[in-house]
């Protein structure tokens, strides 16, 4: 695995691979890798001769009072983890490589169709930061495919939308959410949980499953289902931001006869802000 941190070195290696006719798959991450990330790398490998993983804790997607400073930076451990999978290149840019004109003067990308609601309303500017950094990674790498986890469902739709809207020649692939045995979705932020909170955390997925079950049995009173789910989470010790049933395709409010739904949830548990979602095909 080659490790590269500058745009020049990246371009040089990409040129060599492209001249050889290789396709390139990109897995963007913020590091602190877990098995969920490794599964995205394995998916990438099925789609291209060359796999690049990027590790960059992107400052522009964190709000002022969020965890940018304390976000776990574990590059040496990440490198060891990557030995378990097949990666050709690890791209670890500095802020100046990702934002050559500085963050204040950076050209930004915004996806107004999806950036204000759900997580966007609790984390103003977050999806603009994501769209901006992902566009920059796409510009630097020009991948044929890029793989993102379905756990960040709204992020996935934002990225799909920006790629389609800007006519980018990159295919966006979703990797299924990996879960611990008790159902908790794998996430870098799970490590903020205390032992006690870790025992409560899988309740988030159980509430999603219960809500999905109700939808499957014909209950389409979305507002009542959402209210009851939020109450269950609150009584388990979470501070829920939202639990919302939406159209899976575009996060619009669903009609009563919608077949493709997604239930999305964000809730605080102690120091951790956890998100999860469940697709429901009726
Ligand atoms: O999902 C993440 O880890 C980040 O939001 C991403 C897509 C790497 C952009 O910084």
mmCIF file of C-alpha atoms and ligand atoms in Angstrom:
data_model
loop_
_atom_site.group_PDB
_atom_site.id
_atom_site.type_symbol
_atom_site.label_atom_id
_atom_site.label_comp_id
_atom_site.label_asym_id
_atom_site.label_seq_id
_atom_site.Cartn_x
_atom_site.Cartn_y
_atom_site.Cartn_z
ATOM 1 C CA UNK A 1 0.000 0.000 0.000
ATOM 2 C CA UNK A 2 1.428 3.297 -1.114
ATOM 3 C CA UNK A 3 0.923 6.290 1.197
ATOM 4 C CA UNK A 4 0.630 9.703 -0.392
ATOM 5 C CA UNK A 5 -0.192 13.092 1.072
ATOM 6 C CA UNK A 6 0.265 15.606 -1.754
ATOM 7 C CA UNK A 7 -1.839 16.305 -4.842
ATOM 8 C CA UNK A 8 1.270 16.011 -7.045
ATOM 9 C CA UNK A 9 2.236 12.551 -5.816
ATOM 10 C CA UNK A 10 -1.370 11.433 -6.125
ATOM 11 C CA UNK A 11 -1.617 12.749 -9.718
ATOM 12 C CA UNK A 12 1.621 11.004 -10.678
ATOM 13 C CA UNK A 13 0.403 7.626 -9.428
ATOM 14 C CA UNK A 14 -3.066 8.076 -10.928
ATOM 15 C CA UNK A 15 -1.519 8.926 -14.330
ATOM 16 C CA UNK A 16 0.448 5.695 -14.293
ATOM 17 C CA UNK A 17 -2.628 3.607 -13.470
ATOM 18 C CA UNK A 18 -4.822 5.360 -16.025
ATOM 19 C CA UNK A 19 -2.235 4.839 -18.786
ATOM 20 C CA UNK A 20 -2.384 1.128 -17.924
ATOM 21 C CA UNK A 21 -6.184 1.242 -18.378
ATOM 22 C CA UNK A 22 -6.994 0.629 -14.713
ATOM 23 C CA UNK A 23 -10.288 1.763 -13.188
ATOM 24 C CA UNK A 24 -10.122 3.582 -9.892
ATOM 25 C CA UNK A 25 -12.371 3.216 -6.849
ATOM 26 C CA UNK A 26 -12.308 5.697 -3.973
ATOM 27 C CA UNK A 27 -13.408 5.147 -0.372
ATOM 28 C CA UNK A 28 -13.460 8.527 1.408
ATOM 29 C CA UNK A 29 -13.162 8.358 5.213
ATOM 30 C CA UNK A 30 -12.216 10.451 8.207
ATOM 31 C CA UNK A 31 -10.088 7.623 9.587
ATOM 32 C CA UNK A 32 -10.473 5.855 12.937
ATOM 33 C CA UNK A 33 -11.267 2.888 10.751
ATOM 34 C CA UNK A 34 -13.504 0.007 11.852
ATOM 35 C CA UNK A 35 -14.844 -3.084 10.117
ATOM 36 C CA UNK A 36 -17.579 -1.008 8.462
ATOM 37 C CA UNK A 37 -14.908 0.963 6.580
ATOM 38 C CA UNK A 38 -13.073 -2.242 5.678
ATOM 39 C CA UNK A 39 -16.282 -3.620 4.183
ATOM 40 C CA UNK A 40 -16.478 -0.511 1.958
ATOM 41 C CA UNK A 41 -12.928 -1.200 0.779
ATOM 42 C CA UNK A 42 -13.901 -4.787 -0.098
ATOM 43 C CA UNK A 43 -16.853 -3.495 -2.123
ATOM 44 C CA UNK A 44 -14.572 -0.992 -3.887
ATOM 45 C CA UNK A 45 -12.240 -3.831 -4.821
ATOM 46 C CA UNK A 46 -15.069 -5.581 -6.686
ATOM 47 C CA UNK A 47 -15.471 -2.560 -8.938
ATOM 48 C CA UNK A 48 -11.995 -1.455 -9.909
ATOM 49 C CA UNK A 49 -8.439 -2.605 -10.461
ATOM 50 C CA UNK A 50 -7.148 0.141 -8.142
ATOM 51 C CA UNK A 51 -8.534 1.076 -4.743
ATOM 52 C CA UNK A 52 -7.761 4.337 -2.970
ATOM 53 C CA UNK A 53 -8.841 5.127 0.572
ATOM 54 C CA UNK A 54 -8.623 8.681 1.836
ATOM 55 C CA UNK A 55 -8.291 9.672 5.473
ATOM 56 C CA UNK A 56 -9.034 13.319 6.149
ATOM 57 C CA UNK A 57 -10.820 14.800 9.158
ATOM 58 C CA UNK A 58 -12.607 17.537 7.267
ATOM 59 C CA UNK A 59 -12.885 20.729 9.360
ATOM 60 C CA UNK A 60 -15.656 22.262 7.239
ATOM 61 C CA UNK A 61 -18.237 19.621 8.121
ATOM 62 C CA UNK A 62 -17.998 20.186 11.882
ATOM 63 C CA UNK A 63 -20.016 22.875 13.658
ATOM 64 C CA UNK A 64 -18.269 25.212 16.092
ATOM 65 C CA UNK A 65 -19.358 23.296 19.199
ATOM 66 C CA UNK A 66 -18.875 19.854 17.657
ATOM 67 C CA UNK A 67 -16.132 17.257 18.088
ATOM 68 C CA UNK A 68 -13.594 18.317 15.415
ATOM 69 C CA UNK A 69 -10.780 18.782 17.950
ATOM 70 C CA UNK A 70 -11.364 15.526 19.775
ATOM 71 C CA UNK A 71 -12.330 13.430 16.723
ATOM 72 C CA UNK A 72 -10.083 10.351 17.051
ATOM 73 C CA UNK A 73 -7.026 10.578 14.783
ATOM 74 C CA UNK A 74 -5.552 7.096 14.699
ATOM 75 C CA UNK A 75 -3.489 6.944 11.512
ATOM 76 C CA UNK A 76 -0.950 4.358 12.664
ATOM 77 C CA UNK A 77 -3.705 2.013 13.833
ATOM 78 C CA UNK A 78 -5.639 2.678 10.616
ATOM 79 C CA UNK A 79 -2.611 1.624 8.549
ATOM 80 C CA UNK A 80 -2.458 -1.665 10.453
ATOM 81 C CA UNK A 81 -6.178 -2.267 9.950
ATOM 82 C CA UNK A 82 -5.790 -1.693 6.221
ATOM 83 C CA UNK A 83 -3.438 -4.676 6.100
ATOM 84 C CA UNK A 84 -6.551 -6.859 6.424
ATOM 85 C CA UNK A 85 -7.872 -5.648 3.060
ATOM 86 C CA UNK A 86 -6.485 -4.900 -0.363
ATOM 87 C CA UNK A 87 -5.785 -1.187 -0.840
ATOM 88 C CA UNK A 88 -3.411 0.262 -3.439
ATOM 89 C CA UNK A 89 -3.098 3.753 -2.056
ATOM 90 C CA UNK A 90 -3.819 5.586 1.168
ATOM 91 C CA UNK A 91 -4.323 9.303 0.583
ATOM 92 C CA UNK A 92 -3.734 11.399 3.716
ATOM 93 C CA UNK A 93 -3.888 15.040 2.652
ATOM 94 C CA UNK A 94 -3.152 18.076 4.809
ATOM 95 C CA UNK A 95 -5.774 20.823 5.111
ATOM 96 C CA UNK A 96 -3.714 22.960 2.672
ATOM 97 C CA UNK A 97 -3.926 20.231 0.030
ATOM 98 C CA UNK A 98 -7.694 19.924 0.350
ATOM 99 C CA UNK A 99 -8.240 23.685 0.660
ATOM 100 C CA UNK A 100 -5.373 25.317 -1.267
ATOM 101 C CA UNK A 101 -6.874 28.836 -1.059
ATOM 102 C CA UNK A 102 -7.691 28.439 2.633
ATOM 103 C CA UNK A 103 -11.002 27.459 4.168
ATOM 104 C CA UNK A 104 -12.431 30.991 4.222
ATOM 105 C CA UNK A 105 -11.849 31.486 0.508
ATOM 106 C CA UNK A 106 -12.765 27.953 -0.539
ATOM 107 C CA UNK A 107 -15.219 27.352 -3.356
ATOM 108 C CA UNK A 108 -18.086 25.508 -1.743
ATOM 109 C CA UNK A 109 -20.645 23.013 -2.942
ATOM 110 C CA UNK A 110 -24.126 22.995 -1.506
ATOM 111 C CA UNK A 111 -27.027 20.642 -2.158
ATOM 112 C CA UNK A 112 -30.071 22.702 -1.164
ATOM 113 C CA UNK A 113 -32.514 19.913 -1.977
ATOM 114 C CA UNK A 114 -31.258 17.863 0.968
ATOM 115 C CA UNK A 115 -29.030 19.900 3.257
ATOM 116 C CA UNK A 116 -31.525 21.636 5.574
ATOM 117 C CA UNK A 117 -33.613 18.859 7.050
ATOM 118 C CA UNK A 118 -33.071 15.997 9.526
ATOM 119 C CA UNK A 119 -29.342 16.030 10.414
ATOM 120 C CA UNK A 120 -29.002 19.233 8.363
ATOM 121 C CA UNK A 121 -31.339 21.126 10.686
ATOM 122 C CA UNK A 122 -29.415 20.041 13.797
ATOM 123 C CA UNK A 123 -25.986 20.461 12.181
ATOM 124 C CA UNK A 124 -26.243 23.628 10.069
ATOM 125 C CA UNK A 125 -23.590 23.675 7.340
ATOM 126 C CA UNK A 126 -22.627 20.033 7.878
ATOM 127 C CA UNK A 127 -23.754 18.743 4.508
ATOM 128 C CA UNK A 128 -22.229 21.745 2.715
ATOM 129 C CA UNK A 129 -18.914 20.747 4.307
ATOM 130 C CA UNK A 130 -19.397 17.134 3.241
ATOM 131 C CA UNK A 131 -20.451 18.078 -0.314
ATOM 132 C CA UNK A 132 -17.501 20.461 -0.576
ATOM 133 C CA UNK A 133 -14.836 18.014 0.593
ATOM 134 C CA UNK A 134 -16.245 15.089 -1.385
ATOM 135 C CA UNK A 135 -16.314 17.246 -4.551
ATOM 136 C CA UNK A 136 -12.670 18.113 -3.899
ATOM 137 C CA UNK A 137 -11.757 14.454 -3.412
ATOM 138 C CA UNK A 138 -13.585 13.622 -6.640
ATOM 139 C CA UNK A 139 -11.622 16.417 -8.377
ATOM 140 C CA UNK A 140 -8.297 15.141 -7.062
ATOM 141 C CA UNK A 141 -8.872 11.428 -7.659
ATOM 142 C CA UNK A 142 -11.432 11.458 -10.498
ATOM 143 C CA UNK A 143 -12.574 7.996 -9.471
ATOM 144 C CA UNK A 144 -14.720 5.754 -11.651
ATOM 145 C CA UNK A 145 -16.595 4.618 -8.555
ATOM 146 C CA UNK A 146 -16.824 5.848 -4.986
ATOM 147 C CA UNK A 147 -18.186 3.854 -2.058
ATOM 148 C CA UNK A 148 -20.040 5.355 0.923
ATOM 149 C CA UNK A 149 -21.701 3.696 3.905
ATOM 150 C CA UNK A 150 -25.463 3.515 3.993
ATOM 151 C CA UNK A 151 -25.307 4.288 7.709
ATOM 152 C CA UNK A 152 -24.962 7.947 6.741
ATOM 153 C CA UNK A 153 -28.079 7.752 4.592
ATOM 154 C CA UNK A 154 -28.703 11.471 4.176
ATOM 155 C CA UNK A 155 -25.027 11.990 3.317
ATOM 156 C CA UNK A 156 -25.291 9.248 0.695
ATOM 157 C CA UNK A 157 -28.254 10.986 -0.963
ATOM 158 C CA UNK A 158 -26.471 14.357 -0.824
ATOM 159 C CA UNK A 159 -23.461 12.853 -2.598
ATOM 160 C CA UNK A 160 -25.602 11.028 -5.181
ATOM 161 C CA UNK A 161 -27.423 14.250 -5.891
ATOM 162 C CA UNK A 162 -24.273 16.349 -6.277
ATOM 163 C CA UNK A 163 -22.687 13.788 -8.598
ATOM 164 C CA UNK A 164 -25.799 13.668 -10.771
ATOM 165 C CA UNK A 165 -26.379 17.421 -10.710
ATOM 166 C CA UNK A 166 -22.764 18.252 -11.608
ATOM 167 C CA UNK A 167 -22.618 15.454 -14.204
ATOM 168 C CA UNK A 168 -19.630 13.876 -12.503
ATOM 169 C CA UNK A 169 -18.465 10.679 -14.160
ATOM 170 C CA UNK A 170 -18.379 8.768 -10.905
ATOM 171 C CA UNK A 171 -20.665 5.918 -9.930
ATOM 172 C CA UNK A 172 -21.772 6.165 -6.306
ATOM 173 C CA UNK A 173 -22.094 2.818 -4.557
ATOM 174 C CA UNK A 174 -23.707 2.282 -1.147
ATOM 175 C CA UNK A 175 -22.199 -0.190 1.315
ATOM 176 C CA UNK A 176 -24.627 -1.849 3.773
ATOM 177 C CA UNK A 177 -24.401 -0.842 7.425
ATOM 178 C CA UNK A 178 -22.271 -3.194 9.502
ATOM 179 C CA UNK A 179 -23.537 -3.857 13.004
ATOM 180 C CA UNK A 180 -22.132 -5.260 16.199
ATOM 181 C CA UNK A 181 -23.812 -8.491 17.331
ATOM 182 C CA UNK A 182 -26.338 -6.599 19.448
ATOM 183 C CA UNK A 183 -27.396 -4.463 16.465
ATOM 184 C CA UNK A 184 -25.500 -1.239 17.171
ATOM 185 C CA UNK A 185 -24.332 0.252 13.865
ATOM 186 C CA UNK A 186 -20.539 0.477 13.699
ATOM 187 C CA UNK A 187 -19.375 4.066 13.984
ATOM 188 C CA UNK A 188 -16.227 5.920 14.908
ATOM 189 C CA UNK A 189 -18.269 7.845 17.462
ATOM 190 C CA UNK A 190 -19.305 4.687 19.395
ATOM 191 C CA UNK A 191 -16.068 4.999 21.306
ATOM 192 C CA UNK A 192 -17.415 8.075 23.080
ATOM 193 C CA UNK A 193 -19.889 5.749 24.881
ATOM 194 C CA UNK A 194 -19.239 4.676 28.469
ATOM 195 C CA UNK A 195 -19.701 0.952 29.274
ATOM 196 C CA UNK A 196 -23.119 1.697 30.696
ATOM 197 C CA UNK A 197 -24.203 3.717 27.628
ATOM 198 C CA UNK A 198 -22.836 1.034 25.305
ATOM 199 C CA UNK A 199 -25.366 -1.385 26.834
ATOM 200 C CA UNK A 200 -28.227 1.024 26.104
ATOM 201 C CA UNK A 201 -27.042 2.009 22.592
ATOM 202 C CA UNK A 202 -28.480 -1.008 20.646
ATOM 203 C CA UNK A 203 -31.950 0.180 21.678
ATOM 204 C CA UNK A 204 -31.616 2.684 18.809
ATOM 205 C CA UNK A 205 -31.709 -0.143 16.264
ATOM 206 C CA UNK A 206 -34.406 -2.038 18.174
ATOM 207 C CA UNK A 207 -36.676 1.008 17.974
ATOM 208 C CA UNK A 208 -36.030 1.221 14.215
ATOM 209 C CA UNK A 209 -36.888 -2.466 13.850
ATOM 210 C CA UNK A 210 -40.075 -2.100 15.897
ATOM 211 C CA UNK A 211 -41.163 0.873 13.787
ATOM 212 C CA UNK A 212 -40.397 -1.078 10.603
ATOM 213 C CA UNK A 213 -42.482 -3.980 11.889
ATOM 214 C CA UNK A 214 -45.434 -1.669 12.495
ATOM 215 C CA UNK A 215 -45.136 -0.315 8.942
ATOM 216 C CA UNK A 216 -45.018 -3.863 7.587
ATOM 217 C CA UNK A 217 -48.191 -4.761 9.425
ATOM 218 C CA UNK A 218 -50.014 -1.875 7.720
ATOM 219 C CA UNK A 219 -49.718 0.952 10.248
ATOM 220 C CA UNK A 220 -49.280 4.122 8.176
ATOM 221 C CA UNK A 221 -49.851 6.694 10.888
ATOM 222 C CA UNK A 222 -46.323 8.013 10.444
ATOM 223 C CA UNK A 223 -46.671 10.849 12.975
ATOM 224 C CA UNK A 224 -47.898 8.486 15.717
ATOM 225 C CA UNK A 225 -45.156 5.947 14.966
ATOM 226 C CA UNK A 226 -42.503 8.665 15.124
ATOM 227 C CA UNK A 227 -43.888 10.021 18.397
ATOM 228 C CA UNK A 228 -43.971 6.611 20.035
ATOM 229 C CA UNK A 229 -40.417 5.795 18.852
ATOM 230 C CA UNK A 230 -39.085 9.075 20.255
ATOM 231 C CA UNK A 231 -40.812 8.329 23.571
ATOM 232 C CA UNK A 232 -39.250 4.870 23.724
ATOM 233 C CA UNK A 233 -35.803 6.323 23.075
ATOM 234 C CA UNK A 234 -36.257 9.037 25.676
ATOM 235 C CA UNK A 235 -37.351 6.537 28.305
ATOM 236 C CA UNK A 236 -34.267 4.416 27.539
ATOM 237 C CA UNK A 237 -31.994 7.368 28.298
ATOM 238 C CA UNK A 238 -31.393 8.883 24.840
ATOM 239 C CA UNK A 239 -31.884 12.530 23.959
ATOM 240 C CA UNK A 240 -33.409 12.083 20.508
ATOM 241 C CA UNK A 241 -32.996 14.807 17.865
ATOM 242 C CA UNK A 242 -35.440 13.199 15.469
ATOM 243 C CA UNK A 243 -36.872 9.926 14.301
ATOM 244 C CA UNK A 244 -38.478 10.347 10.931
ATOM 245 C CA UNK A 245 -40.142 8.141 8.336
ATOM 246 C CA UNK A 246 -39.399 9.373 4.825
ATOM 247 C CA UNK A 247 -39.464 8.362 1.182
ATOM 248 C CA UNK A 248 -36.277 6.383 0.671
ATOM 249 C CA UNK A 249 -35.543 7.934 -2.704
ATOM 250 C CA UNK A 250 -35.351 11.591 -1.723
ATOM 251 C CA UNK A 251 -36.343 11.988 1.961
ATOM 252 C CA UNK A 252 -39.645 13.655 1.054
ATOM 253 C CA UNK A 253 -42.602 13.180 3.400
ATOM 254 C CA UNK A 254 -44.179 9.890 2.298
ATOM 255 C CA UNK A 255 -47.752 9.314 1.109
ATOM 256 C CA UNK A 256 -49.751 6.633 2.868
ATOM 257 C CA UNK A 257 -49.233 4.213 -0.015
ATOM 258 C CA UNK A 258 -45.465 4.719 -0.403
ATOM 259 C CA UNK A 259 -43.621 1.390 -0.827
ATOM 260 C CA UNK A 260 -39.996 2.465 -0.394
ATOM 261 C CA UNK A 261 -39.487 4.009 3.000
ATOM 262 C CA UNK A 262 -36.553 4.804 5.219
ATOM 263 C CA UNK A 263 -36.704 5.397 8.964
ATOM 264 C CA UNK A 264 -33.938 7.748 10.077
ATOM 265 C CA UNK A 265 -32.883 8.524 13.608
ATOM 266 C CA UNK A 266 -30.379 10.735 15.403
ATOM 267 C CA UNK A 267 -30.045 10.736 19.170
ATOM 268 C CA UNK A 268 -27.530 11.754 21.793
ATOM 269 C CA UNK A 269 -26.425 9.230 24.362
ATOM 270 C CA UNK A 270 -24.009 10.822 26.834
ATOM 271 C CA UNK A 271 -21.189 12.380 24.800
ATOM 272 C CA UNK A 272 -22.051 10.467 21.633
ATOM 273 C CA UNK A 273 -24.358 11.579 18.876
ATOM 274 C CA UNK A 274 -25.562 8.384 17.211
ATOM 275 C CA UNK A 275 -27.346 8.066 13.879
ATOM 276 C CA UNK A 276 -28.884 5.051 12.208
ATOM 277 C CA UNK A 277 -31.511 4.196 9.622
ATOM 278 C CA UNK A 278 -33.479 1.282 8.256
ATOM 279 C CA UNK A 279 -34.867 0.851 4.755
ATOM 280 C CA UNK A 280 -38.381 -0.562 4.660
ATOM 281 C CA UNK A 281 -39.693 -2.122 1.455
ATOM 282 C CA UNK A 282 -43.398 -2.780 1.727
HETATM 283 O O1 LIG B 1 -18.595 9.764 6.136
HETATM 284 C C1 LIG B 1 -17.507 10.332 6.371
HETATM 285 O O2 LIG B 1 -16.605 9.783 7.001
HETATM 286 C C2 LIG B 1 -17.283 11.750 5.882
HETATM 287 O O3 LIG B 1 -18.435 12.514 5.995
HETATM 288 C C3 LIG B 1 -16.706 11.826 4.449
HETATM 289 C C4 LIG B 1 -17.689 11.274 3.431
HETATM 290 C C5 LIG B 1 -15.408 11.065 4.396
HETATM 291 C C6 LIG B 1 -16.439 13.298 4.077
HETATM 292 O O4 LIG B 1 -15.533 13.887 4.957
#
